[in-house]
Protein backbone atom coordinates (compact mmCIF):
# COMPACT_ATOMS: atom_id res chain seq x y z
CA UNK A 1 0.00 0.00 0.00
CA UNK A 2 2.89 2.34 0.71
CA UNK A 3 4.20 1.83 -2.84
CA UNK A 4 0.76 2.54 -4.29
CA UNK A 5 0.33 5.71 -2.21
CA UNK A 6 3.77 6.94 -3.27
CA UNK A 7 2.96 6.28 -6.93
CA UNK A 8 -0.38 8.10 -6.72
CA UNK A 9 0.72 11.15 -4.78
CA UNK A 10 4.34 11.63 -5.83
CA UNK A 11 4.53 10.25 -9.36
CA UNK A 12 1.03 10.91 -10.71
CA UNK A 13 0.01 13.82 -8.51
CA UNK A 14 3.05 16.01 -8.34
CA UNK A 15 5.16 15.07 -11.33
CA UNK A 16 2.40 14.87 -13.92
CA UNK A 17 -0.09 17.29 -12.38
CA UNK A 18 -2.73 14.56 -12.23
CA UNK A 19 -2.26 13.86 -15.89
CA UNK A 20 -2.29 10.57 -17.72
CA UNK A 21 -0.07 7.61 -16.80
CA UNK A 22 0.36 4.20 -18.42
CA UNK A 23 -1.27 1.24 -16.72
CA UNK A 24 -2.21 -2.30 -17.74
CA UNK A 25 -5.94 -2.97 -17.94
CA UNK A 26 -7.35 -6.47 -18.21
CA UNK A 27 -10.01 -7.07 -20.82
CA UNK A 28 -11.91 -10.26 -21.58
CA UNK A 29 -9.15 -12.00 -23.48
CA UNK A 30 -6.01 -9.94 -22.93
CA UNK A 31 -4.22 -7.14 -21.10
CA UNK A 32 -3.43 -3.85 -22.77
CA UNK A 33 -1.39 -0.84 -21.69
CA UNK A 34 -3.58 2.27 -21.77
CA UNK A 35 -3.27 5.89 -20.77
CA UNK A 36 -5.37 6.58 -17.70
CA UNK A 37 -5.84 9.24 -15.06
CA UNK A 38 -7.74 9.51 -11.82
CA UNK A 39 -11.05 11.34 -12.12
CA UNK A 40 -10.99 12.91 -8.65
CA UNK A 41 -7.60 14.37 -7.74
CA UNK A 42 -8.81 15.39 -4.25
CA UNK A 43 -9.55 11.77 -3.31
CA UNK A 44 -8.20 9.67 -6.19
CA UNK A 45 -8.90 6.26 -4.61
CA UNK A 46 -10.50 4.46 -1.70
CA UNK A 47 -8.55 1.82 0.22
CA UNK A 48 -9.85 -0.64 2.79
CA UNK A 49 -7.59 -2.96 4.75
CA UNK A 50 -9.58 -6.19 4.80
CA UNK A 51 -6.91 -8.04 6.78
CA UNK A 52 -3.43 -7.42 8.09
CA UNK A 53 -2.06 -8.42 4.71
CA UNK A 54 -4.39 -7.33 1.89
CA UNK A 55 -5.85 -4.00 0.81
CA UNK A 56 -8.85 -3.51 -1.46
CA UNK A 57 -8.31 -0.39 -3.56
CA UNK A 58 -10.86 1.16 -5.91
CA UNK A 59 -10.66 4.22 -8.11
CA UNK A 60 -12.49 5.79 -11.01
CA UNK A 61 -10.22 6.24 -14.01
CA UNK A 62 -10.62 8.07 -17.25
CA UNK A 63 -8.93 6.16 -20.04
CA UNK A 64 -7.54 7.33 -23.32
CA UNK A 65 -7.09 4.99 -26.25
CA UNK A 66 -8.54 1.95 -24.47
CA UNK A 67 -10.33 0.53 -27.49
CA UNK A 68 -10.83 -3.17 -27.07
CA UNK A 69 -11.10 -4.16 -30.71
CA UNK A 70 -10.52 -2.62 -34.10
CA UNK A 71 -13.30 -1.27 -36.29
CA UNK A 72 -12.99 -4.29 -38.61
CA UNK A 73 -13.31 -6.69 -35.67
CA UNK A 74 -16.38 -4.79 -34.50
CA UNK A 75 -18.04 -5.08 -37.92
CA UNK A 76 -17.28 -8.83 -38.07
CA UNK A 77 -19.01 -9.30 -34.72
CA UNK A 78 -21.83 -6.85 -35.49
CA UNK A 79 -22.53 -6.89 -39.25
CA UNK A 80 -25.73 -4.89 -38.77
CA UNK A 81 -23.53 -1.79 -38.30
CA UNK A 82 -21.76 -2.09 -41.64
Tab-separated table of N, CA, C and O in Angstrom:
chain	number	residue	atom	x	y	z
A	1	UNK	N	0.831	-1.196	0.000
A	1	UNK	CA	0.000	0.000	0.000
A	1	UNK	C	0.869	1.251	0.000
A	1	UNK	O	0.532	2.236	-0.644
A	2	UNK	N	1.989	1.193	0.687
A	2	UNK	CA	2.892	2.345	0.708
A	2	UNK	C	3.418	2.656	-0.695
A	2	UNK	O	3.509	3.823	-1.082
A	3	UNK	N	3.743	1.618	-1.460
A	3	UNK	CA	4.203	1.825	-2.838
A	3	UNK	C	3.115	2.465	-3.685
A	3	UNK	O	3.375	3.377	-4.476
A	4	UNK	N	1.877	1.992	-3.528
A	4	UNK	CA	0.761	2.543	-4.292
A	4	UNK	C	0.534	4.008	-3.928
A	4	UNK	O	0.370	4.860	-4.811
A	5	UNK	N	0.529	4.311	-2.643
A	5	UNK	CA	0.330	5.710	-2.214
A	5	UNK	C	1.428	6.615	-2.764
A	5	UNK	O	1.163	7.734	-3.203
A	6	UNK	N	2.664	6.142	-2.727
A	6	UNK	CA	3.766	6.939	-3.269
A	6	UNK	C	3.551	7.190	-4.759
A	6	UNK	O	3.677	8.319	-5.229
A	7	UNK	N	3.203	6.140	-5.493
A	7	UNK	CA	2.959	6.280	-6.925
A	7	UNK	C	1.865	7.310	-7.185
A	7	UNK	O	2.024	8.213	-8.009
A	8	UNK	N	0.748	7.211	-6.487
A	8	UNK	CA	-0.382	8.100	-6.721
A	8	UNK	C	-0.027	9.545	-6.390
A	8	UNK	O	-0.249	10.455	-7.190
A	9	UNK	N	0.526	9.769	-5.228
A	9	UNK	CA	0.722	11.152	-4.777
A	9	UNK	C	2.002	11.800	-5.300
A	9	UNK	O	1.997	12.993	-5.619
A	10	UNK	N	3.072	11.038	-5.414
A	10	UNK	CA	4.343	11.633	-5.834
A	10	UNK	C	4.565	11.554	-7.343
A	10	UNK	O	4.975	12.519	-7.954
A	11	UNK	N	4.288	10.408	-7.927
A	11	UNK	CA	4.532	10.246	-9.362
A	11	UNK	C	3.395	10.861	-10.177
A	11	UNK	O	3.601	11.734	-11.002
A	12	UNK	N	2.179	10.427	-9.932
A	12	UNK	CA	1.034	10.907	-10.711
A	12	UNK	C	0.655	12.318	-10.293
A	12	UNK	O	0.482	13.199	-11.127
A	13	UNK	N	0.507	12.545	-8.998
A	13	UNK	CA	0.007	13.822	-8.510
A	13	UNK	C	0.932	14.993	-8.719
A	13	UNK	O	0.546	16.009	-9.284
A	14	UNK	N	2.155	14.864	-8.277
A	14	UNK	CA	3.051	16.012	-8.344
A	14	UNK	C	3.803	16.115	-9.660
A	14	UNK	O	3.896	17.175	-10.244
A	15	UNK	N	4.330	14.994	-10.134
A	15	UNK	CA	5.160	15.071	-11.335
A	15	UNK	C	4.351	15.295	-12.602
A	15	UNK	O	4.798	15.956	-13.510
A	16	UNK	N	3.165	14.708	-12.684
A	16	UNK	CA	2.399	14.867	-13.916
A	16	UNK	C	1.206	15.801	-13.752
A	16	UNK	O	0.443	15.983	-14.680
A	17	UNK	N	1.034	16.383	-12.578
A	17	UNK	CA	-0.090	17.293	-12.376
A	17	UNK	C	-1.430	16.616	-12.551
A	17	UNK	O	-2.349	17.191	-13.087
A	18	UNK	N	-1.530	15.385	-12.116
A	18	UNK	CA	-2.734	14.565	-12.232
A	18	UNK	C	-3.081	14.297	-13.682
A	18	UNK	O	-4.218	14.148	-14.066
A	19	UNK	N	-2.048	14.193	-14.490
A	19	UNK	CA	-2.259	13.860	-15.887
A	19	UNK	C	-2.321	12.358	-16.100
A	19	UNK	O	-2.456	11.574	-15.172
A	20	UNK	N	-2.197	11.973	-17.352
A	20	UNK	CA	-2.289	10.565	-17.719
A	20	UNK	C	-1.027	9.805	-17.345
A	20	UNK	O	0.070	10.355	-17.348
A	21	UNK	N	-1.180	8.530	-17.042
A	21	UNK	CA	-0.074	7.610	-16.801
A	21	UNK	C	-0.412	6.297	-17.493
A	21	UNK	O	-1.569	6.028	-17.806
A	22	UNK	N	0.588	5.497	-17.773
A	22	UNK	CA	0.359	4.199	-18.417
A	22	UNK	C	0.070	3.147	-17.358
A	22	UNK	O	0.758	3.080	-16.336
A	23	UNK	N	-0.928	2.322	-17.633
A	23	UNK	CA	-1.274	1.240	-16.720
A	23	UNK	C	-1.835	0.064	-17.511
A	23	UNK	O	-2.479	0.274	-18.534
A	24	UNK	N	-1.595	-1.162	-17.052
A	24	UNK	CA	-2.206	-2.296	-17.740
A	24	UNK	C	-3.653	-2.472	-17.295
A	24	UNK	O	-3.960	-2.389	-16.111
A	25	UNK	N	-4.550	-2.665	-18.245
A	25	UNK	CA	-5.940	-2.974	-17.939
A	25	UNK	C	-6.255	-4.343	-18.522
A	25	UNK	O	-5.851	-4.657	-19.636
A	26	UNK	N	-6.978	-5.137	-17.756
A	26	UNK	CA	-7.352	-6.474	-18.213
A	26	UNK	C	-8.709	-6.410	-18.891
A	26	UNK	O	-9.661	-5.876	-18.342
A	27	UNK	N	-8.767	-6.946	-20.089
A	27	UNK	CA	-10.008	-7.071	-20.818
A	27	UNK	C	-10.367	-8.546	-20.882
A	27	UNK	O	-9.665	-9.379	-20.326
A	28	UNK	N	-11.426	-8.884	-21.562
A	28	UNK	CA	-11.914	-10.264	-21.579
A	28	UNK	C	-10.829	-11.271	-21.940
A	28	UNK	O	-10.690	-12.295	-21.296
A	29	UNK	N	-10.084	-11.001	-22.972
A	29	UNK	CA	-9.152	-11.997	-23.482
A	29	UNK	C	-7.685	-11.590	-23.368
A	29	UNK	O	-6.808	-12.386	-23.681
A	30	UNK	N	-7.395	-10.388	-22.939
A	30	UNK	CA	-6.010	-9.940	-22.930
A	30	UNK	C	-5.822	-8.738	-22.002
A	30	UNK	O	-6.780	-8.180	-21.496
A	31	UNK	N	-4.564	-8.369	-21.804
A	31	UNK	CA	-4.222	-7.138	-21.103
A	31	UNK	C	-3.677	-6.153	-22.121
A	31	UNK	O	-3.062	-6.541	-23.105
A	32	UNK	N	-3.912	-4.883	-21.863
A	32	UNK	CA	-3.431	-3.848	-22.766
A	32	UNK	C	-2.966	-2.655	-21.943
A	32	UNK	O	-3.599	-2.291	-20.951
A	33	UNK	N	-1.858	-2.062	-22.338
A	33	UNK	CA	-1.389	-0.844	-21.693
A	33	UNK	C	-2.209	0.323	-22.244
A	33	UNK	O	-2.344	0.467	-23.462
A	34	UNK	N	-2.780	1.113	-21.355
A	34	UNK	CA	-3.577	2.268	-21.772
A	34	UNK	C	-3.159	3.493	-20.967
A	34	UNK	O	-2.599	3.384	-19.880
A	35	UNK	N	-3.448	4.649	-21.517
A	35	UNK	CA	-3.273	5.888	-20.774
A	35	UNK	C	-4.497	6.055	-19.883
A	35	UNK	O	-5.629	5.890	-20.330
A	36	UNK	N	-4.265	6.394	-18.632
A	36	UNK	CA	-5.374	6.582	-17.697
A	36	UNK	C	-5.032	7.714	-16.745
A	36	UNK	O	-3.870	8.084	-16.589
A	37	UNK	N	-6.067	8.270	-16.136
A	37	UNK	CA	-5.843	9.240	-15.064
A	37	UNK	C	-6.995	9.141	-14.083
A	37	UNK	O	-8.099	8.712	-14.415
A	38	UNK	N	-6.721	9.535	-12.855
A	38	UNK	CA	-7.736	9.513	-11.816
A	38	UNK	C	-8.729	10.636	-12.068
A	38	UNK	O	-8.348	11.752	-12.412
A	39	UNK	N	-10.011	10.349	-11.889
A	39	UNK	CA	-11.055	11.342	-12.118
A	39	UNK	C	-11.043	12.406	-11.022
A	39	UNK	O	-11.154	13.582	-11.287
A	40	UNK	N	-10.908	11.989	-9.788
A	40	UNK	CA	-10.992	12.911	-8.649
A	40	UNK	C	-9.609	13.064	-8.023
A	40	UNK	O	-9.150	12.196	-7.301
A	41	UNK	N	-8.953	14.180	-8.281
A	41	UNK	CA	-7.605	14.373	-7.740
A	41	UNK	C	-7.609	14.673	-6.246
A	41	UNK	O	-6.597	14.485	-5.581
A	42	UNK	N	-8.742	15.127	-5.685
A	42	UNK	CA	-8.807	15.386	-4.245
A	42	UNK	C	-8.811	14.081	-3.446
A	42	UNK	O	-8.214	13.989	-2.386
A	43	UNK	N	-9.515	13.097	-3.934
A	43	UNK	CA	-9.547	11.770	-3.308
A	43	UNK	C	-9.506	10.753	-4.454
A	43	UNK	O	-10.531	10.232	-4.866
A	44	UNK	N	-8.293	10.464	-4.971
A	44	UNK	CA	-8.197	9.665	-6.186
A	44	UNK	C	-8.576	8.195	-6.028
A	44	UNK	O	-8.878	7.539	-7.018
A	45	UNK	N	-8.571	7.679	-4.808
A	45	UNK	CA	-8.899	6.262	-4.608
A	45	UNK	C	-9.447	6.055	-3.205
A	45	UNK	O	-9.322	6.911	-2.334
A	46	UNK	N	-10.065	4.898	-3.020
A	46	UNK	CA	-10.501	4.465	-1.699
A	46	UNK	C	-9.776	3.168	-1.396
A	46	UNK	O	-9.669	2.298	-2.256
A	47	UNK	N	-9.273	3.026	-0.168
A	47	UNK	CA	-8.553	1.818	0.223
A	47	UNK	C	-9.106	1.306	1.540
A	47	UNK	O	-9.327	2.074	2.475
A	48	UNK	N	-9.341	0.005	1.585
A	48	UNK	CA	-9.847	-0.641	2.787
A	48	UNK	C	-8.923	-1.807	3.105
A	48	UNK	O	-8.655	-2.648	2.242
A	49	UNK	N	-8.435	-1.858	4.320
A	49	UNK	CA	-7.591	-2.960	4.753
A	49	UNK	C	-8.507	-4.071	5.243
A	49	UNK	O	-9.085	-3.979	6.313
A	50	UNK	N	-8.658	-5.128	4.430
A	50	UNK	CA	-9.584	-6.193	4.803
A	50	UNK	C	-8.921	-7.279	5.647
A	50	UNK	O	-9.570	-8.229	6.054
A	51	UNK	N	-7.640	-7.135	5.896
A	51	UNK	CA	-6.907	-8.042	6.782
A	51	UNK	C	-5.602	-7.342	7.131
A	51	UNK	O	-5.388	-6.197	6.773
A	52	UNK	N	-4.733	-8.022	7.798
A	52	UNK	CA	-3.433	-7.420	8.094
A	52	UNK	C	-2.488	-7.521	6.906
A	52	UNK	O	-1.375	-7.015	6.964
A	53	UNK	N	-2.931	-8.181	5.845
A	53	UNK	CA	-2.060	-8.418	4.706
A	53	UNK	C	-2.551	-7.725	3.439
A	53	UNK	O	-1.777	-7.146	2.703
A	54	UNK	N	-3.855	-7.779	3.168
A	54	UNK	CA	-4.394	-7.326	1.889
A	54	UNK	C	-5.163	-6.019	2.012
A	54	UNK	O	-5.821	-5.771	3.005
A	55	UNK	N	-5.073	-5.227	0.951
A	55	UNK	CA	-5.847	-4.001	0.806
A	55	UNK	C	-6.752	-4.150	-0.408
A	55	UNK	O	-6.362	-4.723	-1.416
A	56	UNK	N	-7.939	-3.597	-0.317
A	56	UNK	CA	-8.845	-3.506	-1.462
A	56	UNK	C	-8.869	-2.035	-1.865
A	56	UNK	O	-9.259	-1.175	-1.075
A	57	UNK	N	-8.423	-1.765	-3.075
A	57	UNK	CA	-8.309	-0.389	-3.557
A	57	UNK	C	-9.231	-0.223	-4.755
A	57	UNK	O	-9.257	-1.061	-5.653
A	58	UNK	N	-10.004	0.862	-4.763
A	58	UNK	CA	-10.855	1.160	-5.907
A	58	UNK	C	-10.672	2.615	-6.302
A	58	UNK	O	-10.401	3.466	-5.460
A	59	UNK	N	-10.811	2.863	-7.597
A	59	UNK	CA	-10.661	4.224	-8.112
A	59	UNK	C	-11.433	4.331	-9.414
A	59	UNK	O	-11.633	3.339	-10.117
A	60	UNK	N	-11.868	5.529	-9.715
A	60	UNK	CA	-12.485	5.786	-11.013
A	60	UNK	C	-11.411	6.394	-11.901
A	60	UNK	O	-10.763	7.373	-11.521
A	61	UNK	N	-11.228	5.779	-13.069
A	61	UNK	CA	-10.223	6.237	-14.008
A	61	UNK	C	-10.868	6.683	-15.303
A	61	UNK	O	-11.861	6.113	-15.745
A	62	UNK	N	-10.288	7.690	-15.886
A	62	UNK	CA	-10.617	8.074	-17.251
A	62	UNK	C	-9.533	7.448	-18.109
A	62	UNK	O	-8.352	7.537	-17.782
A	63	UNK	N	-9.917	6.785	-19.179
A	63	UNK	CA	-8.928	6.156	-20.039
A	63	UNK	C	-8.894	6.831	-21.398
A	63	UNK	O	-9.883	7.386	-21.862
A	64	UNK	N	-7.753	6.776	-21.992
A	64	UNK	CA	-7.536	7.333	-23.317
A	64	UNK	C	-6.979	6.212	-24.179
A	64	UNK	O	-6.058	5.512	-23.764
A	65	UNK	N	-7.554	6.014	-25.335
A	65	UNK	CA	-7.091	4.986	-26.252
A	65	UNK	C	-7.185	3.588	-25.650
A	65	UNK	O	-6.253	2.811	-25.684
A	66	UNK	N	-8.334	3.271	-25.068
A	66	UNK	CA	-8.536	1.953	-24.473
A	66	UNK	C	-9.454	1.085	-25.321
A	66	UNK	O	-10.147	0.232	-24.820
A	67	UNK	N	-9.449	1.322	-26.644
A	67	UNK	CA	-10.330	0.534	-27.489
A	67	UNK	C	-9.991	-0.948	-27.356
A	67	UNK	O	-8.837	-1.333	-27.322
A	68	UNK	N	-11.012	-1.737	-27.286
A	68	UNK	CA	-10.826	-3.166	-27.072
A	68	UNK	C	-10.583	-3.920	-28.369
A	68	UNK	O	-9.850	-4.884	-28.404
A	69	UNK	N	-11.230	-3.491	-29.423
A	69	UNK	CA	-11.102	-4.161	-30.709
A	69	UNK	C	-11.001	-3.107	-31.796
A	69	UNK	O	-11.329	-1.945	-31.590
A	70	UNK	N	-10.583	-3.541	-32.966
A	70	UNK	CA	-10.518	-2.622	-34.096
A	70	UNK	C	-11.906	-2.468	-34.717
A	70	UNK	O	-12.823	-3.252	-34.444
A	71	UNK	N	-12.039	-1.484	-35.598
A	71	UNK	CA	-13.300	-1.271	-36.292
A	71	UNK	C	-13.681	-2.513	-37.099
A	71	UNK	O	-14.830	-2.954	-37.081
A	72	UNK	N	-12.709	-3.095	-37.806
A	72	UNK	CA	-12.988	-4.294	-38.612
A	72	UNK	C	-13.466	-5.455	-37.737
A	72	UNK	O	-14.394	-6.182	-38.117
A	73	UNK	N	-12.860	-5.638	-36.580
A	73	UNK	CA	-13.305	-6.692	-35.665
A	73	UNK	C	-14.731	-6.424	-35.188
A	73	UNK	O	-15.542	-7.346	-35.073
A	74	UNK	N	-15.035	-5.152	-34.926
A	74	UNK	CA	-16.385	-4.792	-34.498
A	74	UNK	C	-17.410	-5.145	-35.574
A	74	UNK	O	-18.456	-5.727	-35.283
A	75	UNK	N	-17.112	-4.809	-36.824
A	75	UNK	CA	-18.042	-5.085	-37.922
A	75	UNK	C	-18.224	-6.597	-38.118
A	75	UNK	O	-19.339	-7.066	-38.371
A	76	UNK	N	-17.154	-7.367	-37.967
A	76	UNK	CA	-17.279	-8.830	-38.070
A	76	UNK	C	-18.247	-9.376	-37.017
A	76	UNK	O	-19.027	-10.268	-37.282
A	77	UNK	N	-18.167	-8.830	-35.822
A	77	UNK	CA	-19.013	-9.296	-34.724
A	77	UNK	C	-20.416	-8.726	-34.812
A	77	UNK	O	-21.366	-9.293	-34.262
A	78	UNK	N	-20.552	-7.554	-35.433
A	78	UNK	CA	-21.835	-6.846	-35.487
A	78	UNK	C	-22.104	-6.369	-36.915
A	78	UNK	O	-22.082	-5.172	-37.195
A	79	UNK	N	-22.378	-7.289	-37.842
A	79	UNK	CA	-22.531	-6.890	-39.253
A	79	UNK	C	-23.667	-5.915	-39.498
A	79	UNK	O	-23.668	-5.206	-40.504
A	80	UNK	N	-24.610	-5.833	-38.586
A	80	UNK	CA	-25.726	-4.893	-38.773
A	80	UNK	C	-25.276	-3.432	-38.768
A	80	UNK	O	-26.006	-2.537	-39.179
A	81	UNK	N	-24.053	-3.162	-38.315
A	81	UNK	CA	-23.528	-1.786	-38.297
A	81	UNK	C	-22.706	-1.449	-39.527
A	81	UNK	O	-22.193	-0.354	-39.640
A	82	UNK	N	-22.578	-2.373	-40.463
A	82	UNK	CA	-21.758	-2.093	-41.636
A	82	UNK	C	-22.509	-1.279	-42.670
A	82	UNK	O	-23.676	-1.113	-42.650
